[in-house]
PDB file of N, CA, C and O in Angstrom:
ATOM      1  N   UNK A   1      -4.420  18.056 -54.655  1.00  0.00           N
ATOM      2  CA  UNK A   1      -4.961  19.173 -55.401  1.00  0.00           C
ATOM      3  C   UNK A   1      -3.908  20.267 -55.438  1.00  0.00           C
ATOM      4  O   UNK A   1      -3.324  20.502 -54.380  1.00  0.00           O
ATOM      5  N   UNK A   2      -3.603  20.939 -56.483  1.00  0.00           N
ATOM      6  CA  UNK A   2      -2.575  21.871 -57.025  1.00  0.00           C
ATOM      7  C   UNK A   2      -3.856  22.901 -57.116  1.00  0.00           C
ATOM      8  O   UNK A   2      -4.911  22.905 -57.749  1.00  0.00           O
ATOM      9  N   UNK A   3      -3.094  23.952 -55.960  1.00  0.00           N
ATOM     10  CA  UNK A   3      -3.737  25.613 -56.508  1.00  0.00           C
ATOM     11  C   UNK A   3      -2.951  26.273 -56.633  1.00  0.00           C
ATOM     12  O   UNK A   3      -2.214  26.630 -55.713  1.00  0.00           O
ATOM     13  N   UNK A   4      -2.833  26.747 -58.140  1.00  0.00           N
ATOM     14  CA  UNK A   4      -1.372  27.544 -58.952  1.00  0.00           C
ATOM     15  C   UNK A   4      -1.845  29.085 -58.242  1.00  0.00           C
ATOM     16  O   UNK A   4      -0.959  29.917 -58.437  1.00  0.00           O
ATOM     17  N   UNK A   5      -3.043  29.647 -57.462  1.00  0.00           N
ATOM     18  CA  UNK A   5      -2.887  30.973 -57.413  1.00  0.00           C
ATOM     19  C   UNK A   5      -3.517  31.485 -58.194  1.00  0.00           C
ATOM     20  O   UNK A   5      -4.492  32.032 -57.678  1.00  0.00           O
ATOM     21  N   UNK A   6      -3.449  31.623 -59.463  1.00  0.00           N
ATOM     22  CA  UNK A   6      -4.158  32.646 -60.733  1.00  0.00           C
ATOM     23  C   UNK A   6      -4.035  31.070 -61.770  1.00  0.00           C
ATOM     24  O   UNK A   6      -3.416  30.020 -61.598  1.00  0.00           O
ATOM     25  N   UNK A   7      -5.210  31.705 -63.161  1.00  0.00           N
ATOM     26  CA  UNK A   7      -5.346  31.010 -64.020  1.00  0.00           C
ATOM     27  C   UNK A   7      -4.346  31.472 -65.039  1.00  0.00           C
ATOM     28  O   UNK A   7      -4.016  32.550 -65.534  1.00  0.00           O
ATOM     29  N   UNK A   8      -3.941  29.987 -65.169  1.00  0.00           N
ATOM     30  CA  UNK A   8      -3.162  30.218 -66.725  1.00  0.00           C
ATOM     31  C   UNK A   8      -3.013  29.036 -67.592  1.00  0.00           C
ATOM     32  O   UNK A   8      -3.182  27.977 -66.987  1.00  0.00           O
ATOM     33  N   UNK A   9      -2.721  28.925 -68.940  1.00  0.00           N
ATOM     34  CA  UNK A   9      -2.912  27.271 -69.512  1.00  0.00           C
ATOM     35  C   UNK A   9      -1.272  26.229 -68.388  1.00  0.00           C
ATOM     36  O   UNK A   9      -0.244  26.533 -67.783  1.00  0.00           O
ATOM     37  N   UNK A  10      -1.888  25.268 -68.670  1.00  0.00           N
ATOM     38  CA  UNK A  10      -1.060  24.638 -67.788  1.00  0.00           C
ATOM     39  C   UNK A  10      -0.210  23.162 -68.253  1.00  0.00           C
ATOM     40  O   UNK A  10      -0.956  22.497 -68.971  1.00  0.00           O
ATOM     41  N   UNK A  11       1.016  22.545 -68.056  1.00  0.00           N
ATOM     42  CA  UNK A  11       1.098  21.870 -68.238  1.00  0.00           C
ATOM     43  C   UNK A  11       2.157  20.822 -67.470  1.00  0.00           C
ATOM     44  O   UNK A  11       3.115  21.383 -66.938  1.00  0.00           O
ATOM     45  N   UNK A  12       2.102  19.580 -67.370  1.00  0.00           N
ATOM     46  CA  UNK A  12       2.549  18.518 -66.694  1.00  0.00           C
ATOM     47  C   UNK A  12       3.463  17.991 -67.281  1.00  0.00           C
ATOM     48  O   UNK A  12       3.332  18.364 -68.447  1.00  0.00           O
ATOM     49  N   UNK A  13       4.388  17.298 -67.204  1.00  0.00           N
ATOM     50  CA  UNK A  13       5.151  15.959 -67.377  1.00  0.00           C
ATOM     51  C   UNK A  13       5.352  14.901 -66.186  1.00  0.00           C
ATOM     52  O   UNK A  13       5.078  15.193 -65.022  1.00  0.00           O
ATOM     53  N   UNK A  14       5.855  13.641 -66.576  1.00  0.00           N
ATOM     54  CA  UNK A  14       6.056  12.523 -65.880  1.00  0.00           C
ATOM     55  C   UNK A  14       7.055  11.849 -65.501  1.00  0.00           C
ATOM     56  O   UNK A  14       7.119  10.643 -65.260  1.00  0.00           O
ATOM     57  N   UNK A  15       8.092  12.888 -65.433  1.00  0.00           N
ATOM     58  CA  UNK A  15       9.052  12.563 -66.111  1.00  0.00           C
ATOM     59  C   UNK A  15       9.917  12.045 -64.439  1.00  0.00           C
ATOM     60  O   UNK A  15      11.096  11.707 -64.548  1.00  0.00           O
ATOM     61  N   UNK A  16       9.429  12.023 -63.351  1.00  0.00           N
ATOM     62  CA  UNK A  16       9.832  11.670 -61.965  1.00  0.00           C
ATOM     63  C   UNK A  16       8.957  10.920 -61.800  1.00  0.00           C
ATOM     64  O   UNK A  16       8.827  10.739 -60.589  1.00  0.00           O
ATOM     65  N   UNK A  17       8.199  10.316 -62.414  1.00  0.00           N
ATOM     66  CA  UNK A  17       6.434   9.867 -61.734  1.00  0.00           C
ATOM     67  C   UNK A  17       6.374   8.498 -61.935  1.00  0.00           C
ATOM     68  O   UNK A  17       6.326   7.770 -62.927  1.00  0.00           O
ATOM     69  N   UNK A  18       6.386   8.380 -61.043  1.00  0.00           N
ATOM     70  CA  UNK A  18       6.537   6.384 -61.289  1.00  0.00           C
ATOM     71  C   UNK A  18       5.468   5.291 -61.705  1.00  0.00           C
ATOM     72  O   UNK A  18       5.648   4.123 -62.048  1.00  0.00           O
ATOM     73  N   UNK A  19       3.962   6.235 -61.532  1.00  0.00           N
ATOM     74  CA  UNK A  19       3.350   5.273 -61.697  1.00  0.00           C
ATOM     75  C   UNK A  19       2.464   6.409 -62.479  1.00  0.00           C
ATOM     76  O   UNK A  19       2.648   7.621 -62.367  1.00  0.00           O
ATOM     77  N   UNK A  20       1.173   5.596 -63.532  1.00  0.00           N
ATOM     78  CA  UNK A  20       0.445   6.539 -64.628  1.00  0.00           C
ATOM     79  C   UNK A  20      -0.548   6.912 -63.802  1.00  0.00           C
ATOM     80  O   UNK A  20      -1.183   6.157 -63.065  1.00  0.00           O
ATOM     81  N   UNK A  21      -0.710   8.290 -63.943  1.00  0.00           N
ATOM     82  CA  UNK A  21      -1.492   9.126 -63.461  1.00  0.00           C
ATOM     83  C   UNK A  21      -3.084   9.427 -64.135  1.00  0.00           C
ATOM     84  O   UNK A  21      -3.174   8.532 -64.976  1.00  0.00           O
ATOM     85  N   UNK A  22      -4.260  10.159 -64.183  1.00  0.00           N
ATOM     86  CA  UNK A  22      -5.117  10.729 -64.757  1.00  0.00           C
ATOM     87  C   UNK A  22      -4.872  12.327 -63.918  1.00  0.00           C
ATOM     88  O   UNK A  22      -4.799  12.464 -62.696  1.00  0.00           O
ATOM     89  N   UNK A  23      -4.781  13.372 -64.895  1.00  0.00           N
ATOM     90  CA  UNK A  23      -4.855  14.847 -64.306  1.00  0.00           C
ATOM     91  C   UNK A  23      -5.561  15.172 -64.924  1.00  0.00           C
ATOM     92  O   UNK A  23      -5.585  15.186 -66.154  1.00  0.00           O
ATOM     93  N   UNK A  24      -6.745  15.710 -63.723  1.00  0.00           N
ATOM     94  CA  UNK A  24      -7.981  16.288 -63.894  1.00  0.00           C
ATOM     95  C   UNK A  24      -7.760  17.898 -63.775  1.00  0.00           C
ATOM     96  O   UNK A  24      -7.526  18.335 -62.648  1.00  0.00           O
ATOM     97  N   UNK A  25      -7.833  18.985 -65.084  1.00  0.00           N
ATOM     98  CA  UNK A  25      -7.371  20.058 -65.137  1.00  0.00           C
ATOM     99  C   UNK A  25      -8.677  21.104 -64.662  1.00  0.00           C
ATOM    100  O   UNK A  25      -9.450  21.164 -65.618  1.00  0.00           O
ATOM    101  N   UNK A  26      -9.137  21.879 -63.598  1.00  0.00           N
ATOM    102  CA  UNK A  26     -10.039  22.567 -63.310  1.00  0.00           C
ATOM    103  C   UNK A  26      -9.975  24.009 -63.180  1.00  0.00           C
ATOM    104  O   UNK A  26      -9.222  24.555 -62.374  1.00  0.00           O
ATOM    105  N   UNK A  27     -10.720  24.608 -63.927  1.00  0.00           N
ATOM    106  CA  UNK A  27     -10.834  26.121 -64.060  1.00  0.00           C
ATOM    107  C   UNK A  27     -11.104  26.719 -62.547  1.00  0.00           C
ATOM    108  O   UNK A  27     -11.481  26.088 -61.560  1.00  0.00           O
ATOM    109  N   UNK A  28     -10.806  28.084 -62.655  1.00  0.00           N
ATOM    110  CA  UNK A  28     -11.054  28.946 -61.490  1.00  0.00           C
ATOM    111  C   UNK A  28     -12.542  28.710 -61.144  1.00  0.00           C
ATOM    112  O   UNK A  28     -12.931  29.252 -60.109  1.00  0.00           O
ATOM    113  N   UNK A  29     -13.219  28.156 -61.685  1.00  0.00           N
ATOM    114  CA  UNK A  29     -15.116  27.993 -61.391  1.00  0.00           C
ATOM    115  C   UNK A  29     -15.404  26.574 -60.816  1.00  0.00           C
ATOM    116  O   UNK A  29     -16.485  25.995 -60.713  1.00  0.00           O
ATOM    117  N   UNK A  30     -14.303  26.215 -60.512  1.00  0.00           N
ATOM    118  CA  UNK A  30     -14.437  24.780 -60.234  1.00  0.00           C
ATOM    119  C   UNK A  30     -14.639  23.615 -60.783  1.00  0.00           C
ATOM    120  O   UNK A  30     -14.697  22.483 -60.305  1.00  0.00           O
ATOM    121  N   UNK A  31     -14.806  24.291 -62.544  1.00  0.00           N
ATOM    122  CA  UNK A  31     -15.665  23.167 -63.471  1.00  0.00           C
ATOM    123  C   UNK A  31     -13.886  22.320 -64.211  1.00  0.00           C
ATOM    124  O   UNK A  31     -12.711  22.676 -64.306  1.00  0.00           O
ATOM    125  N   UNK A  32     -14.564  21.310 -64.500  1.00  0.00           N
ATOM    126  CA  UNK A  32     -13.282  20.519 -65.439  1.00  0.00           C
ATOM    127  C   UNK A  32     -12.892  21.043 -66.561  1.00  0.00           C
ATOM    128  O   UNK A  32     -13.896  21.229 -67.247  1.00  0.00           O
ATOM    129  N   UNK A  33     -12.094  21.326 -67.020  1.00  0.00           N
ATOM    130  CA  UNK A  33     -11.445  22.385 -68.236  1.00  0.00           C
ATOM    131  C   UNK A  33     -11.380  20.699 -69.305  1.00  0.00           C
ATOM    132  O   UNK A  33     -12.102  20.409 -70.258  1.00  0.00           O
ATOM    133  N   UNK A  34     -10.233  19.857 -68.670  1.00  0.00           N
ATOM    134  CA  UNK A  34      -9.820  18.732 -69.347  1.00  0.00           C
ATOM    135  C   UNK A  34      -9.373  17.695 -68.479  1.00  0.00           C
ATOM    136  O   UNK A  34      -8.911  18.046 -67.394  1.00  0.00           O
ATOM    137  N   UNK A  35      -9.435  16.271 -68.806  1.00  0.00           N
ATOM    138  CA  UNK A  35      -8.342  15.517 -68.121  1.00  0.00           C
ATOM    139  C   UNK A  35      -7.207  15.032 -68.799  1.00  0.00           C
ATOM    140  O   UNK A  35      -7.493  15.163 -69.989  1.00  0.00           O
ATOM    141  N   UNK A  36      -6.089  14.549 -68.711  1.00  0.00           N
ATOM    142  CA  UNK A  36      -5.349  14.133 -68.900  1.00  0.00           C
ATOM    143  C   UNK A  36      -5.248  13.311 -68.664  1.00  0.00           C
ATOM    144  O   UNK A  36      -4.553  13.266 -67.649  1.00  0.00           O
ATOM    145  N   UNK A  37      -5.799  11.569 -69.276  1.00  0.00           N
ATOM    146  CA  UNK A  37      -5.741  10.610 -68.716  1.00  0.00           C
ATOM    147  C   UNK A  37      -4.922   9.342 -69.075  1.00  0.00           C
ATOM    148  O   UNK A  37      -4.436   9.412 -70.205  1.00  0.00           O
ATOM    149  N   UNK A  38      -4.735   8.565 -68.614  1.00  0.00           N
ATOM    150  CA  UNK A  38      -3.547   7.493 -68.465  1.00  0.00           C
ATOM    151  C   UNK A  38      -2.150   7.816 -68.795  1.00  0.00           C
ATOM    152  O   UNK A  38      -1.439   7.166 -69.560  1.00  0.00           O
ATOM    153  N   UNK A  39      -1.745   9.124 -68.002  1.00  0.00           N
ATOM    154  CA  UNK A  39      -0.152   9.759 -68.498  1.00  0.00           C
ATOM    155  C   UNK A  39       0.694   8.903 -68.117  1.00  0.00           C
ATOM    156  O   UNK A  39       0.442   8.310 -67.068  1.00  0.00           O
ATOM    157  N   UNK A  40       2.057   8.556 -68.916  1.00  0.00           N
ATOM    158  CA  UNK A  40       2.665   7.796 -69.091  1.00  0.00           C
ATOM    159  C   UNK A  40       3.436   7.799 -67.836  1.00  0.00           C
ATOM    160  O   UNK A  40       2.733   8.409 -67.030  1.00  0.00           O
ATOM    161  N   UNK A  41       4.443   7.454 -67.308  1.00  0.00           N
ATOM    162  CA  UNK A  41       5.683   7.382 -66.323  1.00  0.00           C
ATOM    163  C   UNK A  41       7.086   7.303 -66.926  1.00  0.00           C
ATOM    164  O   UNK A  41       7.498   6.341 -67.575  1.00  0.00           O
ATOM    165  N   UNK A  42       7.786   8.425 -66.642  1.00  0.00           N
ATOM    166  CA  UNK A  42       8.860   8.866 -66.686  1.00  0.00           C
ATOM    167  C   UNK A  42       8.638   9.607 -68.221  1.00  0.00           C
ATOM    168  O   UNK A  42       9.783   9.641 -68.672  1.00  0.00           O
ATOM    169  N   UNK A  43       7.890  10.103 -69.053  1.00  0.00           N
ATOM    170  CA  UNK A  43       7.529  10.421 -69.936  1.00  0.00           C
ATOM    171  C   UNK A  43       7.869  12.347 -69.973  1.00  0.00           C
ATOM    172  O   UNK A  43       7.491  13.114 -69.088  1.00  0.00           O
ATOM    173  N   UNK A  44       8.391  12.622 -70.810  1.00  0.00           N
ATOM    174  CA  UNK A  44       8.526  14.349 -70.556  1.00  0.00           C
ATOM    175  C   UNK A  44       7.883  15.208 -71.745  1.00  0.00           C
ATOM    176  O   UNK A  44       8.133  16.394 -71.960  1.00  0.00           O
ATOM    177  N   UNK A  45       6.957  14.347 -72.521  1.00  0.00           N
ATOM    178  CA  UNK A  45       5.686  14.794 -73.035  1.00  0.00           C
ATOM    179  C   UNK A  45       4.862  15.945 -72.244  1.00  0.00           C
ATOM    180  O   UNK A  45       4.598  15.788 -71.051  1.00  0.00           O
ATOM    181  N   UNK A  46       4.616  16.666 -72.682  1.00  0.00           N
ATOM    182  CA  UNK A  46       3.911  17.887 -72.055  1.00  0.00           C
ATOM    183  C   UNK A  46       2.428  17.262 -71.693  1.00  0.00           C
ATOM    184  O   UNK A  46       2.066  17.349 -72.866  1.00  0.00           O
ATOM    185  N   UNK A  47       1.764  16.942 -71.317  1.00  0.00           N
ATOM    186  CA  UNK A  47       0.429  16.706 -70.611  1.00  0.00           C
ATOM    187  C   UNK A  47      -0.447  18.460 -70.432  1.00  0.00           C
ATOM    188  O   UNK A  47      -0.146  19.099 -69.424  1.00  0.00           O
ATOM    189  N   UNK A  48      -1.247  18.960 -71.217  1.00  0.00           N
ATOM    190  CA  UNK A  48      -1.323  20.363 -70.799  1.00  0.00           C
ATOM    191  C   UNK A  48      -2.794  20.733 -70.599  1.00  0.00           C
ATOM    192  O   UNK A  48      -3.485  20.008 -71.315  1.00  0.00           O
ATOM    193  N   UNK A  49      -3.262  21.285 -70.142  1.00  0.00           N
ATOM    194  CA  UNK A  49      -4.870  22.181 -69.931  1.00  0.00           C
ATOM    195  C   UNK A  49      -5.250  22.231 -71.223  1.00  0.00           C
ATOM    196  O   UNK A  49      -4.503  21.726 -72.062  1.00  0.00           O
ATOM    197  N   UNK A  50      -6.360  22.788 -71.583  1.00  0.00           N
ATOM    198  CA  UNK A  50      -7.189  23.055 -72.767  1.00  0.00           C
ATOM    199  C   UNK A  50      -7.403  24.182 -72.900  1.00  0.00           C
ATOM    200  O   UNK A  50      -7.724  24.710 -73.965  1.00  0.00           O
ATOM    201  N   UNK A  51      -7.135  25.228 -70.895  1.00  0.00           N
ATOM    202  CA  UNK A  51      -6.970  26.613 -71.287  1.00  0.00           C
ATOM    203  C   UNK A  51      -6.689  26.992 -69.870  1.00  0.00           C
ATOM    204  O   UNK A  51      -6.221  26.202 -69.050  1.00  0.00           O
ATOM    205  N   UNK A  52      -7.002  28.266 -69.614  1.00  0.00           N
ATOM    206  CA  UNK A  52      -6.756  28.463 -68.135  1.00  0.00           C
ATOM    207  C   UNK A  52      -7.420  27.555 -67.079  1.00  0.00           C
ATOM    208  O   UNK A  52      -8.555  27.084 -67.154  1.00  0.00           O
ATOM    209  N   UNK A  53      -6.557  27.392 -66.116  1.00  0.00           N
ATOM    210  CA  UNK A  53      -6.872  26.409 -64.870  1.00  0.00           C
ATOM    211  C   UNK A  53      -6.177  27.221 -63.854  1.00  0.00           C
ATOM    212  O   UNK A  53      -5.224  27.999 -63.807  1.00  0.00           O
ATOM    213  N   UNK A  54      -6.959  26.771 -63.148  1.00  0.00           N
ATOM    214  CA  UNK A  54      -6.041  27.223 -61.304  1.00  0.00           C
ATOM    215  C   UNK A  54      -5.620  25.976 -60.907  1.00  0.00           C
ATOM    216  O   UNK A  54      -4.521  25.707 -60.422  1.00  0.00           O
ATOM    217  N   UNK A  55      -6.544  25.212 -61.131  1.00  0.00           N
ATOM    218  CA  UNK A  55      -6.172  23.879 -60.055  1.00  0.00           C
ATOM    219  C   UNK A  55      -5.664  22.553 -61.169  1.00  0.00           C
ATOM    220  O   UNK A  55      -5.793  22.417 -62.386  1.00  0.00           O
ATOM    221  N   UNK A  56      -5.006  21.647 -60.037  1.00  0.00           N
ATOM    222  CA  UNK A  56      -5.176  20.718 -61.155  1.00  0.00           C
ATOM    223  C   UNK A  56      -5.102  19.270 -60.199  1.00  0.00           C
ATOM    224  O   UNK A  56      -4.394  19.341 -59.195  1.00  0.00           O
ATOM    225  N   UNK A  57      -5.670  18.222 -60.424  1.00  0.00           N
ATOM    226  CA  UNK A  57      -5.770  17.198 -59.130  1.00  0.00           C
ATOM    227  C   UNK A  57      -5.275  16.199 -60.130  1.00  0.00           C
ATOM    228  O   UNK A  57      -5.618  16.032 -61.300  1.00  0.00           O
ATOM    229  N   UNK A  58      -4.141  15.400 -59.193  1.00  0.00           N
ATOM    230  CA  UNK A  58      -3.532  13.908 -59.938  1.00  0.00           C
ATOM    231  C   UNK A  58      -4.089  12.720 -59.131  1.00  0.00           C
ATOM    232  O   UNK A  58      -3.847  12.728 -57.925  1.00  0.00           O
ATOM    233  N   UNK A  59      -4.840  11.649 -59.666  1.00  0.00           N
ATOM    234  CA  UNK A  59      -5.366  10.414 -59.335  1.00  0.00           C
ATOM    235  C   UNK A  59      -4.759   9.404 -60.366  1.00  0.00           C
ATOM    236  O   UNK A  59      -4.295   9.595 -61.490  1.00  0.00           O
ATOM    237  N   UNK A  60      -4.920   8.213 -59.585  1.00  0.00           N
ATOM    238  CA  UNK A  60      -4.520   7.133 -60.153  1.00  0.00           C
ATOM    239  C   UNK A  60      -5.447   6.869 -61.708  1.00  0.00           C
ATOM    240  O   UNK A  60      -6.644   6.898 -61.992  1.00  0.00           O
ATOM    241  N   UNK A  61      -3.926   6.554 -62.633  1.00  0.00           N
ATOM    242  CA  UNK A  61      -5.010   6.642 -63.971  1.00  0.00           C
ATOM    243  C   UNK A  61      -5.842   5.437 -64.125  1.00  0.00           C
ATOM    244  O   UNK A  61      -5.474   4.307 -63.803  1.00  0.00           O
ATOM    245  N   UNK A  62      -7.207   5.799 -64.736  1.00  0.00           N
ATOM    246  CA  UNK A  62      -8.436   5.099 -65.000  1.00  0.00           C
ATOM    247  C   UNK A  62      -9.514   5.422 -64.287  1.00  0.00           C
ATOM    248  O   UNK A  62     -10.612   5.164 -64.780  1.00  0.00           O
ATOM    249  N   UNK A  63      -9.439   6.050 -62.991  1.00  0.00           N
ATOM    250  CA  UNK A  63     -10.168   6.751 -62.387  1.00  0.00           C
ATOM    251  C   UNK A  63     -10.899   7.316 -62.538  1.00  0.00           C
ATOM    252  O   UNK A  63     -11.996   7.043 -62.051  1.00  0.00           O
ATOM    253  N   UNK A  64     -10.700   8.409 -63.289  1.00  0.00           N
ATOM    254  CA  UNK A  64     -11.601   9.427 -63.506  1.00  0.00           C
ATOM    255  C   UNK A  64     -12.832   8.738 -64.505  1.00  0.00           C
ATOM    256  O   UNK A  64     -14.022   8.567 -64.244  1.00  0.00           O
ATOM    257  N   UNK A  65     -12.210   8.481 -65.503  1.00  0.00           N
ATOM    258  CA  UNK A  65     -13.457   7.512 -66.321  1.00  0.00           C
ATOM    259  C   UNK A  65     -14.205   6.560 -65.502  1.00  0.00           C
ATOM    260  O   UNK A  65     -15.431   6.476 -65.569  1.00  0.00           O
ATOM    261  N   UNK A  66     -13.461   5.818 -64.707  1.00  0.00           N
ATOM    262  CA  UNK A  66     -14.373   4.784 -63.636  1.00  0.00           C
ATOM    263  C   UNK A  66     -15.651   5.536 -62.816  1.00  0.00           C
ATOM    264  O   UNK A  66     -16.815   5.135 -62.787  1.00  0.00           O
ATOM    265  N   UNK A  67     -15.049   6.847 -62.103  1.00  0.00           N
ATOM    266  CA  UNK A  67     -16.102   7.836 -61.925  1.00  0.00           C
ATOM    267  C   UNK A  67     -16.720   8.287 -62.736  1.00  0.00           C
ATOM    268  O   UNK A  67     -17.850   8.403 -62.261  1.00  0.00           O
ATOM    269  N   UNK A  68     -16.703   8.767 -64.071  1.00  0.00           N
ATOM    270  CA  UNK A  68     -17.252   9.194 -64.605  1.00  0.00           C
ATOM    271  C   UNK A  68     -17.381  10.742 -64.810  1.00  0.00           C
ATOM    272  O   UNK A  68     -18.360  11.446 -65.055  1.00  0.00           O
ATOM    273  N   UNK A  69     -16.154  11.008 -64.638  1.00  0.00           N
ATOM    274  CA  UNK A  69     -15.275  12.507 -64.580  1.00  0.00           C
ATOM    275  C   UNK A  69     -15.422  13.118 -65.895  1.00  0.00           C
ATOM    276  O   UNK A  69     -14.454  12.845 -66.605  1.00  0.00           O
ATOM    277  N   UNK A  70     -16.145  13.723 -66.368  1.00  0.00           N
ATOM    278  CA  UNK A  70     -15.927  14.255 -67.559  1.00  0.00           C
ATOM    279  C   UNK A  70     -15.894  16.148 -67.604  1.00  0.00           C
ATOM    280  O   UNK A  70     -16.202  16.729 -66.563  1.00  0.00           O
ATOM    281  N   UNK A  71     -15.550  16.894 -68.719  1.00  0.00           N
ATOM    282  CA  UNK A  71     -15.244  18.282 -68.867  1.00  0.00           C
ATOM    283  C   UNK A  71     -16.547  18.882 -68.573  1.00  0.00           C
ATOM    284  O   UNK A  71     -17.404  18.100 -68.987  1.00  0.00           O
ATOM    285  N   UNK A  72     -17.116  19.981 -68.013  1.00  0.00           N
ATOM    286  CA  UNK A  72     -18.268  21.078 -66.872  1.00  0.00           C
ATOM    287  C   UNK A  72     -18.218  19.878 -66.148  1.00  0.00           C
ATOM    288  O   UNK A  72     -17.630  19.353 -67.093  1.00  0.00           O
ATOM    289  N   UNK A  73     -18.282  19.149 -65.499  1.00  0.00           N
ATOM    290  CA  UNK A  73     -18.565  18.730 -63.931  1.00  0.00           C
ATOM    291  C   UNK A  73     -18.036  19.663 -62.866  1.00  0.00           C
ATOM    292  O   UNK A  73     -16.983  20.234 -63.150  1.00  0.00           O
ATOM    293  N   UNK A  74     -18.412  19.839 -62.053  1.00  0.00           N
ATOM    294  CA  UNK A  74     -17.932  20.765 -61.054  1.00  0.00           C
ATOM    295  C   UNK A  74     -17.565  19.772 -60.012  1.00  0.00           C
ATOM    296  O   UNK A  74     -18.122  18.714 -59.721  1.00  0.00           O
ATOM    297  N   UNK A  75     -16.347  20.426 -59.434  1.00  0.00           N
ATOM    298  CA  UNK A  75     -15.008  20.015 -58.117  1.00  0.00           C
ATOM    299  C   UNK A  75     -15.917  20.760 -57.101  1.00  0.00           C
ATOM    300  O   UNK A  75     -16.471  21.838 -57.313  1.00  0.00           O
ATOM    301  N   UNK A  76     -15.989  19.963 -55.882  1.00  0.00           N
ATOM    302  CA  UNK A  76     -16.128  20.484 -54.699  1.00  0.00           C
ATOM    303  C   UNK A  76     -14.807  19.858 -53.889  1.00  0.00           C
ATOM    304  O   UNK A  76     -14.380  18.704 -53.840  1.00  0.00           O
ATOM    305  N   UNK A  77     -14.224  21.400 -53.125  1.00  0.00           N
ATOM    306  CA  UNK A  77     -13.163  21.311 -52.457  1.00  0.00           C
ATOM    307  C   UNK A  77     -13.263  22.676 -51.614  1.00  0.00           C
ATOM    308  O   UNK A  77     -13.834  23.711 -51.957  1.00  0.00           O
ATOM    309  N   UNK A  78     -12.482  22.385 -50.284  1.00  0.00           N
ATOM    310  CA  UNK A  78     -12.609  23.564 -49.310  1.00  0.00           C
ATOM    311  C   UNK A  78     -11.785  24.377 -50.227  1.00  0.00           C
ATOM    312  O   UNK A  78     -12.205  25.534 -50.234  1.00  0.00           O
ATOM    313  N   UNK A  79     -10.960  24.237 -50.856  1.00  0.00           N
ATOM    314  CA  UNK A  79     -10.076  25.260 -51.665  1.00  0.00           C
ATOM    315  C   UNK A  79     -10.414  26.471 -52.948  1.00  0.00           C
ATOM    316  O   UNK A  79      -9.990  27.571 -53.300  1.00  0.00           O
ATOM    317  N   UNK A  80     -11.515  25.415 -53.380  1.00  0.00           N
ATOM    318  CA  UNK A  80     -12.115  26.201 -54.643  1.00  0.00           C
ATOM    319  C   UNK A  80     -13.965  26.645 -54.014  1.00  0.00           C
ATOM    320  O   UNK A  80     -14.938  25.947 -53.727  1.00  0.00           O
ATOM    321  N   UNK A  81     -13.678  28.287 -54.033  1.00  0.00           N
ATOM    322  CA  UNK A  81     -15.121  28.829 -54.088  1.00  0.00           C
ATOM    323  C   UNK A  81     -16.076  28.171 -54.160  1.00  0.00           C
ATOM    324  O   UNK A  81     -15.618  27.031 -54.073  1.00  0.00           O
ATOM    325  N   UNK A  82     -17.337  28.073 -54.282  1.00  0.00           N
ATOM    326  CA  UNK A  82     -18.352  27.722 -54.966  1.00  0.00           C
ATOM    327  C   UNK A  82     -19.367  29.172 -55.050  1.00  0.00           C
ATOM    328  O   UNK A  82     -20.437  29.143 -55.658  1.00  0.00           O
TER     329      UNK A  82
END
């Protein structure tokens, strides 16, 4: 889990990343802004938020759909408020 500190739009590349990721992009409220899913490897495509985020969590891609991760779900983490 990535906590940038303050919200701002955000964005990723892959471009060191060896294997494809899903980034799950989460607002300061804990809720899912966007994911970013099955990002490529070694790719320097911008991967970006949908708008401000604080956080942002990288899992193995397919994941999140396997869970069933979709945009308002809310993150529970000791890091983010509730």
């Amino acid at each position: 889990l990535f906590d940038f500190g303050d919200s701002a739009t955000r964005s990723f590349w892959m471009k060191n990343t060896l294997v494809p990721l899903d980034i799950i992009f989460i607002g300061e409220d804990g809720r899912v802004r966007n994911i970013g899913a099955n990002t490529i490897p070694f790719s320097e495509a911008p991967v970006p938020s949908s708008g401000p985020v604080r956080y942002a969590l990288e899992i193995n891609a397919g994941l999140a759909a396997k869970l069933g991760v979709r945009p308002g779900d809310r993150v529970t983490h000791r890091l983010i408020p509730q």
